[in-house]
mmCIF file of C-alpha atoms and ligand atoms in Angstrom:
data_model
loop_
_atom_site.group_PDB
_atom_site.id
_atom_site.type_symbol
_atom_site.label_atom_id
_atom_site.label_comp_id
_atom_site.label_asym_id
_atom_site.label_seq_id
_atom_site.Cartn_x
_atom_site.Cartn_y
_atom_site.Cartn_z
ATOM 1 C CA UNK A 1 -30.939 47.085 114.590
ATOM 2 C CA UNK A 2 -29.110 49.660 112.675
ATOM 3 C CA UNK A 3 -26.980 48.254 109.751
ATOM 4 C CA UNK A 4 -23.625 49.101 108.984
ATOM 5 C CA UNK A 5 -22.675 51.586 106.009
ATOM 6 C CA UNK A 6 -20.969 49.615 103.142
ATOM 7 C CA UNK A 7 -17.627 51.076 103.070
ATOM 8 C CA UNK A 8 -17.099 52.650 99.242
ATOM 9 C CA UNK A 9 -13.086 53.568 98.429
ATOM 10 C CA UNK A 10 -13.424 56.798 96.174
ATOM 11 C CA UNK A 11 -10.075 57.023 94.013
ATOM 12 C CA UNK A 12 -9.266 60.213 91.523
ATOM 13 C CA UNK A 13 -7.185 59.702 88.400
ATOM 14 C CA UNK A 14 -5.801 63.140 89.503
ATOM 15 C CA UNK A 15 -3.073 64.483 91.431
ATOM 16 C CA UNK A 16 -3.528 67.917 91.030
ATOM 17 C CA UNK A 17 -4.725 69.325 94.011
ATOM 18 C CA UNK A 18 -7.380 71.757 92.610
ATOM 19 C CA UNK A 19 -8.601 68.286 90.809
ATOM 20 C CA UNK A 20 -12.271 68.148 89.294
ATOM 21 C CA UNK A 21 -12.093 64.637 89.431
ATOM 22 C CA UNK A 22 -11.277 64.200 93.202
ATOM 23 C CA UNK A 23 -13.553 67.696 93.612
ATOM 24 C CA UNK A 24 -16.371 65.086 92.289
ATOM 25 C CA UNK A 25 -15.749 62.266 94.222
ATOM 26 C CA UNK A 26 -16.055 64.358 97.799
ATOM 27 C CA UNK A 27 -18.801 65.982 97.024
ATOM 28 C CA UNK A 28 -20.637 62.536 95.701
ATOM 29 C CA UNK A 29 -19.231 61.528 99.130
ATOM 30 C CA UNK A 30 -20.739 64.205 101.259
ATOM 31 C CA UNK A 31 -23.678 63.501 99.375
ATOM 32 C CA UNK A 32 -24.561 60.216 100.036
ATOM 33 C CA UNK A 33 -26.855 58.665 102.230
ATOM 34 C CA UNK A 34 -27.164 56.130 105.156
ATOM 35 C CA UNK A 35 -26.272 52.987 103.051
ATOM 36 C CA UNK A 36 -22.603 53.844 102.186
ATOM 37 C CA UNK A 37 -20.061 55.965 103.073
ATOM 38 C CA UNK A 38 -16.875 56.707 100.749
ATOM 39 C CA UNK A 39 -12.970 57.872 102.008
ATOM 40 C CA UNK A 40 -10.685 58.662 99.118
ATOM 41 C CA UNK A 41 -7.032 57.300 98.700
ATOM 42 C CA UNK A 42 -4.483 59.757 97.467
ATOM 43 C CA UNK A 43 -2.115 58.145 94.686
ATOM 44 C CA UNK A 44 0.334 60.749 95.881
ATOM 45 C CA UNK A 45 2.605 58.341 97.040
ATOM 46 C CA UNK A 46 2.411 55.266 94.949
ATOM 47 C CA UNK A 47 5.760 54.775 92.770
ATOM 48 C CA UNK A 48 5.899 53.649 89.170
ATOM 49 C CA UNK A 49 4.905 49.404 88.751
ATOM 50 C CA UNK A 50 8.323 48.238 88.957
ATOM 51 C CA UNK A 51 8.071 44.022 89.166
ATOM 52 C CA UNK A 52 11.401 44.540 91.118
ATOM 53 C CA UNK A 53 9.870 46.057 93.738
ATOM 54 C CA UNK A 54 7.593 44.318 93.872
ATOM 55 C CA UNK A 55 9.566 41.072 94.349
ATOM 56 C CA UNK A 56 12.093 42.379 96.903
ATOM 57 C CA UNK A 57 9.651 44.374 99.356
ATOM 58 C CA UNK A 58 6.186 45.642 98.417
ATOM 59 C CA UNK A 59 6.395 49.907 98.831
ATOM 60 C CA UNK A 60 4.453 51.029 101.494
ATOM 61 C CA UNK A 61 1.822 52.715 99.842
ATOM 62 C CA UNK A 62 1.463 50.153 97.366
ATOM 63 C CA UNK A 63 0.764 48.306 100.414
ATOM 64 C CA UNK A 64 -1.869 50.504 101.975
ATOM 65 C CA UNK A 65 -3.800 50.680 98.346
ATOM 66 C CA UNK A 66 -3.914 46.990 97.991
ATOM 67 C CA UNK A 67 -5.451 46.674 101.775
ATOM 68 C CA UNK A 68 -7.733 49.752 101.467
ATOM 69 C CA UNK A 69 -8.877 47.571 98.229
ATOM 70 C CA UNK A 70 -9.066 44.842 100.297
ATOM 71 C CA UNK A 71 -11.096 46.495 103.184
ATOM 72 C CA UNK A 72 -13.429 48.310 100.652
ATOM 73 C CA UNK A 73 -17.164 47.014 99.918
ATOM 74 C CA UNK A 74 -16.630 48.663 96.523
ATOM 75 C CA UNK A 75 -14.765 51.205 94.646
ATOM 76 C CA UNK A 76 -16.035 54.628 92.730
ATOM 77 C CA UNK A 77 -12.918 55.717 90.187
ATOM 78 C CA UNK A 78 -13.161 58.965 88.722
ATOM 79 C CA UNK A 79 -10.807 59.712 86.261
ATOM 80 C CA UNK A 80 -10.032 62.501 83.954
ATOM 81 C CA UNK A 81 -8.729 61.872 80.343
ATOM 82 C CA UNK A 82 -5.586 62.426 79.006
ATOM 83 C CA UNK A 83 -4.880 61.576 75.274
ATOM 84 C CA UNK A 84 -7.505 59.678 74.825
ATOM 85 C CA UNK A 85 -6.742 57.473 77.398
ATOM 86 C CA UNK A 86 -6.405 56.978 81.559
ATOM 87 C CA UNK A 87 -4.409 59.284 83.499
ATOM 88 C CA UNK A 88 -1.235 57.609 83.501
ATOM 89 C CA UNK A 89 -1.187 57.965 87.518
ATOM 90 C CA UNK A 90 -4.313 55.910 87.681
ATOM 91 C CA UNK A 91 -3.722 53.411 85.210
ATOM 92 C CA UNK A 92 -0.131 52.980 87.287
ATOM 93 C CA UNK A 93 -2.127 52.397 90.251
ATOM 94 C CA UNK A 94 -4.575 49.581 88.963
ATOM 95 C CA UNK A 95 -1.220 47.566 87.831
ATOM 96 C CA UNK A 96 0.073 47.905 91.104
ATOM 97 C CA UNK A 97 -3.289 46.939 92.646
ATOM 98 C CA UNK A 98 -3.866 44.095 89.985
ATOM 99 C CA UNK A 99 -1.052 42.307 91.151
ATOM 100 C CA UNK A 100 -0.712 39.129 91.630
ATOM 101 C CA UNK A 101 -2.792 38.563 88.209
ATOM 102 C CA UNK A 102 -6.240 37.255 88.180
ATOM 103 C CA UNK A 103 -6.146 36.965 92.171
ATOM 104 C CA UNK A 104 -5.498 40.234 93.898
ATOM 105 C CA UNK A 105 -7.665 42.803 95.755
ATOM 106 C CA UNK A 106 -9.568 43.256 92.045
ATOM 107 C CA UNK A 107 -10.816 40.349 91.363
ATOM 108 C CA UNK A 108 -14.680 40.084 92.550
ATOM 109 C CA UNK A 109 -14.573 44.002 93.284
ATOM 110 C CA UNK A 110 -17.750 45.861 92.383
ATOM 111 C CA UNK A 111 -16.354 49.452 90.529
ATOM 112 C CA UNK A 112 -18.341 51.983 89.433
ATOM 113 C CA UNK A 113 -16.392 53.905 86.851
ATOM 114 C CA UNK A 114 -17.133 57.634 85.918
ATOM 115 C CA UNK A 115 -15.017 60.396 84.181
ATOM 116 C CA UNK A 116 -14.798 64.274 83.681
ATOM 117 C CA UNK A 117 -13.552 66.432 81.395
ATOM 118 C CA UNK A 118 -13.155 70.465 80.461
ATOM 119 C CA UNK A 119 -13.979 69.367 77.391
ATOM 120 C CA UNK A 120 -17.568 67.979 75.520
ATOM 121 C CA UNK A 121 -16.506 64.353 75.450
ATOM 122 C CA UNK A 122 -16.614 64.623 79.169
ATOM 123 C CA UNK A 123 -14.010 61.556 79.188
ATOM 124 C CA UNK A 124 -15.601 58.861 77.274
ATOM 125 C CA UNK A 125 -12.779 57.373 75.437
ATOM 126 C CA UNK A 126 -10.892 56.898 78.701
ATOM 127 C CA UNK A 127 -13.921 55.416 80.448
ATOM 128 C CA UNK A 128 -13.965 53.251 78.110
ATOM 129 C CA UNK A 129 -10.417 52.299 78.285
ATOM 130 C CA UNK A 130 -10.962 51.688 82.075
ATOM 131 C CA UNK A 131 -13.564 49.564 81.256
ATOM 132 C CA UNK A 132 -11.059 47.020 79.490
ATOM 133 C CA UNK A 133 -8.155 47.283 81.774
ATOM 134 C CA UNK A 134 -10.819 46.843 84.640
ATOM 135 C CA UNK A 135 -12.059 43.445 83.064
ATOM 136 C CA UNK A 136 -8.093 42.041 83.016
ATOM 137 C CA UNK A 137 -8.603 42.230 86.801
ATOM 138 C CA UNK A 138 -11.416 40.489 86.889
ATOM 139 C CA UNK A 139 -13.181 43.291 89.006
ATOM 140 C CA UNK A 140 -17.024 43.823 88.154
ATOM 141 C CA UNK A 141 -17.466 46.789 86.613
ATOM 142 C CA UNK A 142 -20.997 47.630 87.035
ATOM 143 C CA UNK A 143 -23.256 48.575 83.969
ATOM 144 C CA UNK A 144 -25.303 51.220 84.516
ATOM 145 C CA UNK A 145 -25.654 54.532 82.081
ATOM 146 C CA UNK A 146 -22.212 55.883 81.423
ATOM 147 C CA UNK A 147 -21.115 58.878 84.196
ATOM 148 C CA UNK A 148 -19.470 61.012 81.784
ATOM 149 C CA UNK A 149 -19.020 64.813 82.943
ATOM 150 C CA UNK A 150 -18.186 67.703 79.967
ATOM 151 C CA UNK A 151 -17.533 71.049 80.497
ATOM 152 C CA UNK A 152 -17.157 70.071 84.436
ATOM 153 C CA UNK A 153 -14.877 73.104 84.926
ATOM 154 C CA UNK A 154 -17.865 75.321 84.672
ATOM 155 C CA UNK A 155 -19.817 73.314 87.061
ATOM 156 C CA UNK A 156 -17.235 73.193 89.828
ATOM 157 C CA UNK A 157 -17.308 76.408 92.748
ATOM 158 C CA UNK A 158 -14.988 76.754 95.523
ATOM 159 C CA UNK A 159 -14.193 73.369 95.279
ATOM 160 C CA UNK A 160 -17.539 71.821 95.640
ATOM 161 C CA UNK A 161 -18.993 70.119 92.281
ATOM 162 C CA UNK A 162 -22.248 72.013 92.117
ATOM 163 C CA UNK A 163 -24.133 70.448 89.325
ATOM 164 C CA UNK A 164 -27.104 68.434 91.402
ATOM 165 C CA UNK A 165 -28.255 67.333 87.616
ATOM 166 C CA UNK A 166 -25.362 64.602 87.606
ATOM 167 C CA UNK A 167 -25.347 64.096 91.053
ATOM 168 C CA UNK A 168 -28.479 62.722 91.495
ATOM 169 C CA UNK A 169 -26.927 60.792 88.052
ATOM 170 C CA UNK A 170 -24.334 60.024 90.276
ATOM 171 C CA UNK A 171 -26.298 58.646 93.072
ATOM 172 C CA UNK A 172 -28.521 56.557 91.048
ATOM 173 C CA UNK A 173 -25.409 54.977 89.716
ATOM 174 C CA UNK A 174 -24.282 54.331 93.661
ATOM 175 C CA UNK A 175 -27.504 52.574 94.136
ATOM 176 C CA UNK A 176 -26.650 50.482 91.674
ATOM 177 C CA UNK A 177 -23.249 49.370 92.499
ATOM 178 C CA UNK A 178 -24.805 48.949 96.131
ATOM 179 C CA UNK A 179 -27.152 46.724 94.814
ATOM 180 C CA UNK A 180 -24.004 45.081 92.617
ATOM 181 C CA UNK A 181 -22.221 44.814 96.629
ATOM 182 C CA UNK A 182 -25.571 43.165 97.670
ATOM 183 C CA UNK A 183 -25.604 40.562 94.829
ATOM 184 C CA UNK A 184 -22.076 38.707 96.005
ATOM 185 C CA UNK A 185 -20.991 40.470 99.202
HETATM 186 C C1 FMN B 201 -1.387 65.558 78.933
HETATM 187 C C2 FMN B 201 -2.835 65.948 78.878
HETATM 188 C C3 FMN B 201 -3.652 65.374 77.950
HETATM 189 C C4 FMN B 201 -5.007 65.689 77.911
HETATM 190 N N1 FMN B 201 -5.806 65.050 77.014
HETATM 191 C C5 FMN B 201 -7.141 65.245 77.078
HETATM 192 C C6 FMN B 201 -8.008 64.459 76.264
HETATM 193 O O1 FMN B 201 -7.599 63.606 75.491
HETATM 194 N N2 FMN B 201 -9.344 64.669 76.386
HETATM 195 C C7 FMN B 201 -9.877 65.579 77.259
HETATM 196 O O2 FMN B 201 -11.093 65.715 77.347
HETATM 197 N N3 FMN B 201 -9.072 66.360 78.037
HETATM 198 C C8 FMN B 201 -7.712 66.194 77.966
HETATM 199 N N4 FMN B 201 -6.889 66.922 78.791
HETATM 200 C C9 FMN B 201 -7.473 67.911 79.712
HETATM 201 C C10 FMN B 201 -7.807 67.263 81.036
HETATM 202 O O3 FMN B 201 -9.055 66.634 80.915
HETATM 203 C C11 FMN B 201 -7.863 68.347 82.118
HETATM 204 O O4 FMN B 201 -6.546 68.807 82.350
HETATM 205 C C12 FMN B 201 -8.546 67.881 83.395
HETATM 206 O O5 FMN B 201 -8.984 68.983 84.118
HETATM 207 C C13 FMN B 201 -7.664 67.078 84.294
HETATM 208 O O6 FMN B 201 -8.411 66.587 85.378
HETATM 209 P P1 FMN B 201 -8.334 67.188 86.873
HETATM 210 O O7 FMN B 201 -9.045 68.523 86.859
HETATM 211 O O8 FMN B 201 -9.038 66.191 87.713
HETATM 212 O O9 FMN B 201 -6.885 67.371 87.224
HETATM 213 C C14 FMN B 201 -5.527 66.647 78.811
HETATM 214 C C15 FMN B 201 -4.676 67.231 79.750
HETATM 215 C C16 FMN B 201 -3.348 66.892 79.794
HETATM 216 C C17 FMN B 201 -2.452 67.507 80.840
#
């Protein structure tokens, strides 16, 4: 008997639409195999944390994050760097989703994290910034060799990431957080 995909929730630390970090995650998820299978969530639509909100009715999309969390076998963040840091768009989004603390859709939640960059660092600092706020959520970040991508501007054509050097990185690094999944389901 067949068994089912584990369902992986891709989400970019972009908005932009010509994004290299969402351009990475659908080509990772076009490229992987019969074990998993990845949809991205757009955070378009999610408002600023606002503990207000969240107290008087939870916004919609906030809502749909938290259950596409929820529903998720495990989550592949790719985020670009800005400042050193997280985008501030993504970093929004994993306060939202960390909510409430130390028992939301986080906690137990295999992540692989990876980041890209125009520029040489390919990301690092803010990979390693999503590293720390990851661990406040109690989400298990898996450790595997760091996905950082420089110079990914160059290796990006007609919207397709075309560099099959870091993605068969990539999907090493899937294998592993599949094997994380497999661990503690
Ligand atoms: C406000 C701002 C700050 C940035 N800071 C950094 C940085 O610290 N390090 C870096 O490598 N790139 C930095 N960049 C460049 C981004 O990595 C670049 O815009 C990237 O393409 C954004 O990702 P995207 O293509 O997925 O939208 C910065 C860009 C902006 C707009």
């Amino acid at each position: 008997m067949a068994t089912l995909a584990l369902r992986l929730l891709g989400i970019s630390g972009s908005l932009r639409s010509q994004s290299a970090n969402t351009a990475v995650l659908n080509t990772l998820s076009n490229r992987l195999g019969h074990q998993a299978e990845m949809s991205l969530f757009a955070l378009n639509d999610i408002p600023l944390y606002n503990a207000d909100l969240e107290a008087q009715m939870l916004p919609a999309s906030v809502a749909a994050l938290k259950e596409a969390i929820a529903q998720s076998d495990g989550l592949v963040i790719c985020s670009p760097e800005y400042n050193y840091g997280t985008s501030g768009v993504l970093k929004n989004a994993l306060d939202w989703a960390s909510r409430p603390g130390f028992n939301s859709p986080l906690k137990n939640k295999p992540v692989l994290i990876m980041t890209s960059s125009p520029g040489v660092l390919g990301g690092v600092r803010a990979q390693a910034q999503l590293r720390e706020t990851l661990s406040a959520t109690l989400s298990r970040v898996i450790c595997s060799p760091q996905i950082v991508i420089p110079g990914v501007n160059q290796k990006i054509q007609d919207g397709s990431f075309i560099d099959e050097k870091t993605i068969k990185f990539m999907l090493a690094a899937v294998d592993d957080l599949i094997r994380e999944i497999k661990v503690i389901p």
